[in-house]
Every structure is written in C-alpha cells, then in structure tokens.
Short mmCIF file of N, CA, C and O in Angstrom, two decimals:
data_model
loop_
_atom_site.label_atom_id
_atom_site.label_comp_id
_atom_site.label_asym_id
_atom_site.label_seq_id
_atom_site.Cartn_x
_atom_site.Cartn_y
_atom_site.Cartn_z
N THR A 1 7.21 1.91 -16.67
CA THR A 1 6.73 0.51 -15.62
C THR A 1 5.31 0.30 -15.62
O THR A 1 4.79 1.65 -15.81
N LEU A 2 4.74 -0.67 -15.28
CA LEU A 2 3.71 -0.81 -15.02
C LEU A 2 3.19 -0.13 -13.40
O LEU A 2 1.78 0.20 -13.61
N ASN A 3 4.16 0.22 -13.11
CA ASN A 3 3.87 0.89 -11.32
C ASN A 3 3.67 2.92 -11.95
O ASN A 3 2.58 2.97 -11.21
N ASN A 4 4.29 2.66 -12.65
CA ASN A 4 4.51 4.28 -13.00
C ASN A 4 2.64 4.20 -14.15
O ASN A 4 2.35 5.46 -13.92
N LEU A 5 2.79 3.57 -14.72
CA LEU A 5 1.46 3.61 -15.38
C LEU A 5 0.03 3.55 -14.64
O LEU A 5 -1.17 4.05 -14.60
N GLY A 6 0.32 2.75 -13.65
CA GLY A 6 -0.72 2.90 -12.43
C GLY A 6 -0.73 3.95 -11.68
O GLY A 6 -2.16 4.19 -11.60
N CYS A 7 0.30 4.70 -11.57
CA CYS A 7 0.33 5.70 -10.83
C CYS A 7 -0.50 7.28 -11.41
O CYS A 7 -1.45 7.43 -11.14
N SER A 8 0.15 7.19 -12.98
CA SER A 8 -0.85 8.20 -13.72
C SER A 8 -2.12 7.75 -14.26
O SER A 8 -2.82 8.58 -13.97
N ALA A 9 -2.57 6.68 -13.87
CA ALA A 9 -3.91 6.26 -13.97
C ALA A 9 -5.04 6.52 -12.82
O ALA A 9 -5.75 6.95 -12.91
N LYS A 10 -4.03 6.26 -11.50
CA LYS A 10 -4.51 6.65 -10.47
C LYS A 10 -5.21 7.97 -10.17
O LYS A 10 -5.94 8.62 -9.59
N ARG A 11 -4.12 9.02 -10.90
CA ARG A 11 -4.01 10.54 -10.51
C ARG A 11 -5.06 10.99 -11.56
O ARG A 11 -5.54 11.83 -11.36
N ARG A 12 -5.21 10.15 -12.73
CA ARG A 12 -6.31 10.62 -13.57
C ARG A 12 -7.73 10.50 -13.06
O ARG A 12 -8.84 10.61 -13.57
N GLY A 13 -7.66 9.43 -11.74
CA GLY A 13 -9.17 9.12 -11.33
C GLY A 13 -9.54 7.56 -12.08
O GLY A 13 -10.94 7.22 -11.82
N ALA A 14 -8.53 7.10 -12.83
CA ALA A 14 -8.87 6.02 -13.10
C ALA A 14 -8.53 4.60 -12.46
O ALA A 14 -7.40 3.89 -12.92
N HIS A 15 -9.08 4.51 -11.33
CA HIS A 15 -8.81 3.65 -10.39
C HIS A 15 -8.77 2.43 -10.77
O HIS A 15 -7.99 1.13 -10.27
N LEU A 16 -9.82 1.34 -11.48
CA LEU A 16 -9.56 0.18 -12.25
C LEU A 16 -8.62 0.22 -13.10
O LEU A 16 -7.90 -0.95 -12.74
N LYS A 17 -8.20 0.83 -14.01
CA LYS A 17 -7.30 0.55 -14.69
C LYS A 17 -5.76 0.41 -14.07
O LYS A 17 -4.90 0.04 -13.72
N ALA A 18 -5.75 1.78 -12.84
CA ALA A 18 -4.71 1.27 -11.62
C ALA A 18 -4.56 0.24 -11.54
O ALA A 18 -3.11 -0.17 -11.07
N VAL A 19 -5.31 -0.46 -10.71
CA VAL A 19 -5.40 -1.66 -9.72
C VAL A 19 -4.96 -2.53 -11.30
O VAL A 19 -4.15 -3.60 -10.62
N THR A 20 -5.65 -2.66 -12.08
CA THR A 20 -5.16 -3.77 -12.97
C THR A 20 -3.48 -3.46 -13.37
O THR A 20 -2.88 -4.26 -13.76
N CYS A 21 -2.85 -2.22 -13.68
CA CYS A 21 -1.90 -1.92 -13.64
C CYS A 21 -0.91 -2.74 -12.45
O CYS A 21 -0.13 -3.66 -12.69
N PHE A 22 -1.29 -2.38 -11.68
CA PHE A 22 -0.41 -2.72 -10.12
C PHE A 22 -0.71 -4.24 -10.07
O PHE A 22 0.47 -4.95 -9.99
N GLU A 23 -1.85 -4.84 -10.11
CA GLU A 23 -2.26 -6.58 -10.38
C GLU A 23 -1.07 -7.03 -11.02
O GLU A 23 -0.43 -8.34 -10.82
N THR A 24 -1.02 -6.41 -12.64
CA THR A 24 -0.02 -7.15 -13.41
C THR A 24 1.34 -6.86 -13.17
O THR A 24 2.16 -7.94 -13.40
N ALA A 25 1.75 -5.75 -12.32
CA ALA A 25 3.31 -5.65 -12.00
C ALA A 25 3.37 -6.96 -11.36
O ALA A 25 4.14 -7.64 -10.93
N MET A 26 2.38 -6.99 -9.85
CA MET A 26 2.61 -8.00 -8.92
C MET A 26 2.89 -9.39 -9.69
O MET A 26 3.55 -10.42 -9.24
N SER A 27 1.92 -9.88 -10.77
CA SER A 27 2.12 -11.20 -11.27
C SER A 27 3.07 -11.03 -11.89
O SER A 27 3.93 -12.13 -11.91
N LEU A 28 4.01 -10.25 -12.83
CA LEU A 28 4.97 -10.15 -13.44
C LEU A 28 6.48 -10.31 -12.34
O LEU A 28 7.28 -11.26 -12.78
N GLU A 29 6.28 -9.62 -11.28
CA GLU A 29 7.12 -9.70 -10.47
C GLU A 29 7.33 -11.27 -9.60
O GLU A 29 8.34 -11.70 -9.79
N ARG A 30 6.19 -11.81 -9.46
CA ARG A 30 6.32 -13.25 -9.14
C ARG A 30 6.67 -13.96 -10.21
O ARG A 30 7.39 -14.84 -9.85
N HIS A 31 6.44 -13.87 -11.55
CA HIS A 31 6.73 -14.82 -12.45
C HIS A 31 8.12 -15.01 -12.96
O HIS A 31 8.63 -15.90 -13.21
N VAL A 32 8.86 -13.72 -12.81
CA VAL A 32 10.01 -13.74 -13.07
C VAL A 32 11.18 -14.05 -11.71
O VAL A 32 12.10 -14.04 -11.26
N GLY A 33 10.49 -14.68 -10.55
CA GLY A 33 10.79 -14.83 -9.39
C GLY A 33 11.21 -14.18 -8.48
O GLY A 33 12.03 -14.61 -7.16
N ARG A 34 10.79 -12.90 -8.78
CA ARG A 34 11.13 -11.98 -7.50
C ARG A 34 10.24 -11.84 -6.30
O ARG A 34 8.86 -12.15 -7.07
N ASP A 35 10.23 -11.50 -5.35
CA ASP A 35 9.33 -10.94 -4.08
C ASP A 35 8.61 -9.67 -4.96
O ASP A 35 9.17 -8.99 -5.54
N VAL A 36 7.36 -9.54 -4.45
CA VAL A 36 6.29 -8.45 -4.74
C VAL A 36 7.23 -7.05 -3.94
O VAL A 36 7.42 -7.27 -2.97
N SER A 37 7.37 -6.23 -4.95
CA SER A 37 7.63 -5.05 -4.49
C SER A 37 6.89 -4.30 -3.41
O SER A 37 5.64 -4.15 -3.76
N PRO A 38 7.22 -3.78 -2.22
CA PRO A 38 6.71 -3.08 -1.52
C PRO A 38 5.78 -1.94 -1.97
O PRO A 38 4.80 -1.16 -1.66
N THR A 39 6.33 -1.37 -2.92
CA THR A 39 5.97 -0.23 -3.64
C THR A 39 4.74 -0.46 -4.62
O THR A 39 3.69 0.24 -4.26
N THR A 40 4.74 -1.58 -5.16
CA THR A 40 3.59 -1.94 -5.94
C THR A 40 2.47 -2.28 -4.91
O THR A 40 1.61 -2.01 -5.12
N LEU A 41 2.44 -3.01 -3.84
CA LEU A 41 1.61 -3.17 -3.05
C LEU A 41 1.03 -1.91 -2.19
O LEU A 41 -0.20 -1.64 -1.97
N ILE A 42 1.93 -1.08 -2.16
CA ILE A 42 1.29 0.45 -1.31
C ILE A 42 0.76 1.12 -2.21
O ILE A 42 -0.34 1.84 -1.89
N ASN A 43 1.00 1.11 -3.72
CA ASN A 43 0.15 1.66 -4.72
C ASN A 43 -0.97 1.05 -4.85
O ASN A 43 -2.14 1.62 -5.19
N LEU A 44 -0.95 -0.18 -5.07
CA LEU A 44 -2.65 -1.08 -5.05
C LEU A 44 -3.23 -0.77 -3.87
O LEU A 44 -4.38 -0.55 -4.13
N SER A 45 -2.58 -0.79 -2.78
CA SER A 45 -3.58 -0.51 -1.62
C SER A 45 -4.41 0.72 -1.71
O SER A 45 -5.36 1.22 -1.33
N THR A 46 -3.28 1.75 -2.13
CA THR A 46 -4.04 2.93 -2.55
C THR A 46 -5.13 3.43 -3.50
O THR A 46 -5.92 3.93 -3.14
N ALA A 47 -4.91 2.51 -4.71
CA ALA A 47 -5.89 2.42 -5.34
C ALA A 47 -7.17 2.06 -5.22
O ALA A 47 -8.20 2.56 -5.28
N LEU A 48 -6.97 0.45 -4.46
CA LEU A 48 -8.17 0.04 -4.00
C LEU A 48 -9.00 1.00 -2.58
O LEU A 48 -10.37 0.76 -2.90
N THR A 49 -8.41 1.39 -2.05
CA THR A 49 -9.06 2.48 -1.41
C THR A 49 -9.64 3.52 -2.09
O THR A 49 -10.83 3.55 -1.47
N ALA A 50 -9.03 4.16 -2.84
CA ALA A 50 -10.09 4.96 -3.70
C ALA A 50 -10.90 4.45 -4.04
O ALA A 50 -12.27 5.46 -4.63
N MET A 51 -11.04 3.24 -5.02
CA MET A 51 -12.14 2.96 -5.24
C MET A 51 -13.28 2.34 -4.39
O MET A 51 -14.38 1.95 -4.60
N GLY A 52 -12.92 2.42 -2.91
CA GLY A 52 -13.67 1.97 -2.39
C GLY A 52 -13.77 0.61 -1.53
O GLY A 52 -14.61 -0.03 -1.01
N ASP A 53 -12.75 -0.29 -2.21
CA ASP A 53 -12.82 -1.56 -1.97
C ASP A 53 -11.49 -1.70 -0.72
O ASP A 53 -10.39 -2.18 -0.72
N THR A 54 -12.15 -1.26 0.55
CA THR A 54 -11.29 -1.09 1.55
C THR A 54 -10.77 -2.55 2.55
O THR A 54 -9.78 -2.78 3.04
N GLU A 55 -11.75 -3.66 1.88
CA GLU A 55 -11.28 -4.97 2.56
C GLU A 55 -10.24 -5.60 1.99
O GLU A 55 -9.07 -5.77 2.43
N ARG A 56 -10.40 -5.37 0.58
CA ARG A 56 -8.64 -5.69 -0.10
C ARG A 56 -7.50 -4.93 0.32
O ARG A 56 -6.51 -5.46 0.78
N ALA A 57 -7.97 -3.45 -0.07
CA ALA A 57 -6.58 -2.37 0.68
C ALA A 57 -6.43 -2.87 2.06
O ALA A 57 -4.70 -2.96 2.14
N CYS A 58 -7.11 -3.18 2.65
CA CYS A 58 -6.22 -3.45 3.99
C CYS A 58 -5.66 -4.50 3.91
O CYS A 58 -4.31 -4.96 4.31
N ALA A 59 -6.02 -5.76 3.15
CA ALA A 59 -5.24 -7.00 3.02
C ALA A 59 -3.66 -6.58 2.61
O ALA A 59 -2.61 -6.98 3.08
N VAL A 60 -4.00 -5.60 1.73
CA VAL A 60 -2.78 -5.49 0.64
C VAL A 60 -1.97 -4.58 1.45
O VAL A 60 -0.49 -4.79 1.39
N ALA A 61 -2.14 -3.96 2.34
CA ALA A 61 -1.53 -3.04 3.30
C ALA A 61 -0.98 -3.59 4.04
O ALA A 61 0.41 -3.46 4.63
N ALA A 62 -1.52 -4.79 4.81
CA ALA A 62 -0.95 -5.51 5.75
C ALA A 62 -0.13 -6.23 5.04
O ALA A 62 1.27 -6.83 6.23
N GLU A 63 0.03 -6.78 4.03
CA GLU A 63 0.95 -7.76 3.44
C GLU A 63 2.36 -6.96 3.40
O GLU A 63 3.31 -7.50 3.66
N CYS A 64 1.87 -5.42 2.82
CA CYS A 64 3.01 -4.94 2.61
C CYS A 64 3.91 -4.55 3.93
O CYS A 64 4.87 -4.16 4.13
N LEU A 65 3.16 -4.40 4.73
CA LEU A 65 3.59 -4.21 5.95
C LEU A 65 4.53 -5.08 6.46
O LEU A 65 5.53 -5.20 7.15
N ALA A 66 3.84 -6.47 6.30
CA ALA A 66 4.68 -7.59 6.72
C ALA A 66 6.18 -7.92 6.15
O ALA A 66 6.87 -8.56 6.94
N ILE A 67 6.15 -7.34 4.79
CA ILE A 67 7.34 -7.71 4.11
C ILE A 67 8.41 -6.98 4.44
O ILE A 67 9.71 -7.11 4.06
N VAL A 68 8.09 -5.34 4.83
CA VAL A 68 9.29 -4.32 5.03
C VAL A 68 9.90 -4.69 5.95
O VAL A 68 9.33 -4.49 7.28
N PRO A 69 11.10 -4.79 5.44
CA PRO A 69 12.31 -4.69 6.95
C PRO A 69 11.92 -3.73 7.76
O PRO A 69 11.91 -2.37 7.45
N LYS A 70 12.31 -3.94 8.98
CA LYS A 70 12.08 -3.00 10.15
C LYS A 70 13.14 -1.96 10.05
O LYS A 70 13.09 -1.02 10.71
N THR A 71 14.24 -2.42 9.44
CA THR A 71 15.70 -1.36 8.87
C THR A 71 14.99 -0.30 8.30
O THR A 71 15.77 0.60 7.99
N ASP A 72 13.80 -0.32 7.24
CA ASP A 72 13.47 0.52 6.38
C ASP A 72 12.60 1.43 6.77
O ASP A 72 11.07 1.21 6.65
N GLY A 73 12.99 2.09 7.86
CA GLY A 73 11.97 2.99 8.48
C GLY A 73 10.91 3.85 7.59
O GLY A 73 10.04 3.96 7.55
N PRO A 74 11.37 4.67 6.60
CA PRO A 74 10.68 5.45 5.81
C PRO A 74 9.65 4.42 4.76
O PRO A 74 8.42 4.88 4.99
N MET A 75 9.88 3.25 4.72
CA MET A 75 8.86 2.48 3.77
C MET A 75 8.12 1.89 4.79
O MET A 75 6.75 1.70 4.64
N ARG A 76 8.53 1.80 5.87
CA ARG A 76 7.51 1.14 6.78
C ARG A 76 6.52 2.29 7.20
O ARG A 76 5.05 2.03 7.55
N VAL A 77 7.14 3.50 7.37
CA VAL A 77 5.82 4.58 7.79
C VAL A 77 4.86 4.63 6.93
O VAL A 77 3.95 4.80 6.89
N VAL A 78 4.98 4.59 5.57
CA VAL A 78 4.39 4.71 4.34
C VAL A 78 3.23 3.54 4.43
O VAL A 78 2.11 3.73 4.31
N ALA A 79 3.85 2.39 4.36
CA ALA A 79 3.16 1.12 4.58
C ALA A 79 2.53 0.85 5.76
O ALA A 79 0.74 0.82 5.72
N MET A 80 2.45 1.65 7.00
CA MET A 80 1.73 1.56 8.02
C MET A 80 0.47 2.66 7.89
O MET A 80 -0.59 2.62 8.19
N HIS A 81 0.96 3.93 7.39
CA HIS A 81 0.02 4.88 6.86
C HIS A 81 -1.22 4.45 5.85
O HIS A 81 -2.22 4.77 6.05
N ASN A 82 -0.43 3.69 5.09
CA ASN A 82 -1.46 3.55 4.00
C ASN A 82 -2.47 2.29 4.71
O ASN A 82 -3.55 2.39 4.67
N LEU A 83 -2.40 1.65 5.52
CA LEU A 83 -3.00 0.47 6.24
C LEU A 83 -4.02 1.05 7.51
O LEU A 83 -5.10 1.05 7.34
N ALA A 84 -3.17 2.25 8.13
CA ALA A 84 -4.36 3.11 8.59
C ALA A 84 -5.39 4.07 7.91
O ALA A 84 -6.50 3.80 8.51
N VAL A 85 -5.11 4.10 6.67
CA VAL A 85 -6.45 4.84 5.88
C VAL A 85 -6.86 3.90 5.69
O VAL A 85 -8.27 4.15 5.36
N ALA A 86 -6.64 2.56 5.06
CA ALA A 86 -7.74 1.86 4.25
C ALA A 86 -8.54 1.35 6.07
O ALA A 86 -9.84 0.96 5.53
N ARG A 87 -8.25 1.12 6.82
CA ARG A 87 -8.75 1.05 8.17
C ARG A 87 -9.78 2.04 8.39
O ARG A 87 -10.85 1.50 8.42
N HIS A 88 -9.11 3.14 8.22
CA HIS A 88 -10.13 4.40 8.83
C HIS A 88 -11.50 4.35 7.92
O HIS A 88 -12.51 4.38 7.97
N CYS A 89 -11.07 3.90 6.58
CA CYS A 89 -12.06 4.16 5.48
C CYS A 89 -12.76 3.07 5.80
O CYS A 89 -14.06 2.91 5.26
N ALA A 90 -12.68 1.73 6.25
CA ALA A 90 -13.49 0.66 6.25
C ALA A 90 -14.21 1.11 7.55
O ALA A 90 -14.93 0.00 7.84
N GLY A 91 -14.04 1.76 8.50
CA GLY A 91 -14.83 2.26 9.55
C GLY A 91 -14.14 1.43 11.03
O GLY A 91 -14.68 1.03 11.59
N ASP A 92 -12.89 1.19 10.53
CA ASP A 92 -12.10 0.31 11.69
C ASP A 92 -11.64 1.44 12.90
O ASP A 92 -10.87 2.52 12.36
N ARG A 93 -12.05 1.02 13.83
CA ARG A 93 -12.03 2.21 15.02
C ARG A 93 -10.32 2.23 15.51
O ARG A 93 -9.50 2.93 16.40
N GLN A 94 -9.41 0.97 14.85
CA GLN A 94 -8.05 1.19 15.41
C GLN A 94 -7.38 1.80 14.43
O GLN A 94 -5.98 1.71 14.66
N ALA A 95 -7.83 2.40 13.22
CA ALA A 95 -7.14 2.99 12.39
C ALA A 95 -6.52 4.36 13.18
O ALA A 95 -5.29 4.62 12.86
N VAL A 96 -6.83 4.89 14.21
CA VAL A 96 -6.45 6.32 14.75
C VAL A 96 -5.04 5.91 15.24
O VAL A 96 -3.96 6.40 15.23
N PRO A 97 -4.96 4.61 16.12
CA PRO A 97 -3.84 4.56 17.14
C PRO A 97 -2.96 3.94 16.03
O PRO A 97 -1.75 3.83 16.10
N LEU A 98 -3.11 3.37 15.02
CA LEU A 98 -2.01 2.96 13.74
C LEU A 98 -1.53 4.22 13.32
O LEU A 98 -0.45 4.26 13.36
N MET A 99 -2.40 4.86 12.94
CA MET A 99 -2.00 6.54 12.58
C MET A 99 -1.09 6.98 13.22
O MET A 99 0.19 7.71 13.12
N LYS A 100 -1.31 7.09 14.69
CA LYS A 100 -0.51 7.74 15.84
C LYS A 100 0.87 6.61 15.67
O LYS A 100 2.07 7.58 15.84
N LYS A 101 0.97 5.40 15.47
CA LYS A 101 1.88 4.81 15.89
C LYS A 101 2.96 4.93 14.39
O LYS A 101 4.09 5.43 14.46
N ALA A 102 2.31 5.01 13.08
CA ALA A 102 2.92 5.86 12.11
C ALA A 102 3.63 7.06 12.24
O ALA A 102 4.90 7.31 11.67
N LEU A 103 3.02 7.89 12.49
CA LEU A 103 3.48 9.16 13.03
C LEU A 103 4.69 9.24 13.99
O LEU A 103 5.42 9.86 13.80
N GLU A 104 4.75 8.58 14.93
CA GLU A 104 5.71 8.43 16.13
C GLU A 104 7.03 7.61 15.21
O GLU A 104 8.01 7.80 15.34
N LEU A 105 6.93 6.74 14.43
CA LEU A 105 7.53 6.14 13.68
C LEU A 105 8.55 7.21 12.82
O LEU A 105 9.38 7.00 12.46
N ALA A 106 7.54 7.72 12.06
CA ALA A 106 7.90 8.89 11.14
C ALA A 106 9.07 9.83 12.05
O ALA A 106 9.85 10.01 11.35
N VAL A 107 8.78 10.30 13.12
CA VAL A 107 9.45 11.24 13.46
C VAL A 107 11.00 10.82 14.16
O VAL A 107 11.53 10.97 14.02
N GLN A 108 10.89 9.39 14.21
CA GLN A 108 12.00 8.65 14.74
C GLN A 108 12.81 8.46 13.45
O GLN A 108 14.16 8.21 13.94
N THR A 109 12.16 8.17 12.53
CA THR A 109 13.18 7.58 11.41
C THR A 109 13.39 8.61 10.39
O THR A 109 14.45 8.81 9.32
N LEU A 110 12.53 9.85 10.32
CA LEU A 110 12.57 10.51 9.17
C LEU A 110 13.32 11.98 8.92
O LEU A 110 13.40 12.39 10.41
#
C-alpha cells in the first residue's frame, strides 16, 4: 500500500518521498469516498515532523486526534503523542502537558 511505501521511505530518510506517498494515500481515500485513515494521518504527521515542517505536522496530527473515536484508546494515545511531539519540535510549551496526558491515557488503556 501507499502507507507501507511511505513508511519504508521514511525509514530510509526519504521524508519527502514518504510525505508524497501519504498525501497520495489520503487523496485516494477521499476519491473513493472513504474517510481518511487515522493511520495515514499519523504517518504523514510523523514524516512532516521529521522534515521540520512542524506547522503542517501539528495540523495533521490535530486532525487525526479529532477523528479518532474516544473508544479507540490505543489509536488516541498514538495520535496524542504525535501531536505532542510535533508541538515540541515547533517549540510549543504546551507539548509537555500533552505528552503527560498521552502517557496517562496509555496507562489507562494499554
């Protein structure tokens, strides 16, 4: 899948290629009438953070957190953690409290 190709590119340090894969996956998901997968958003935000595009990474991570059901604790932990990391890399002082909140949620749900 495009997500797998993007993850492979990200592991090789080819962050721009990874972003392209994840953005294409999002486009295809929308084109076929599906909601964008939280996994795609998590992968995209991680690649954007690695590229230093923290503004976009924060926006994508926040979008992901907004669409993950509250009943999906493990996915919410990952989404919240990604948002916290992106905020931290952007120099946001609210990153640490968000990281603590993600940790508390992880202890409750994992």
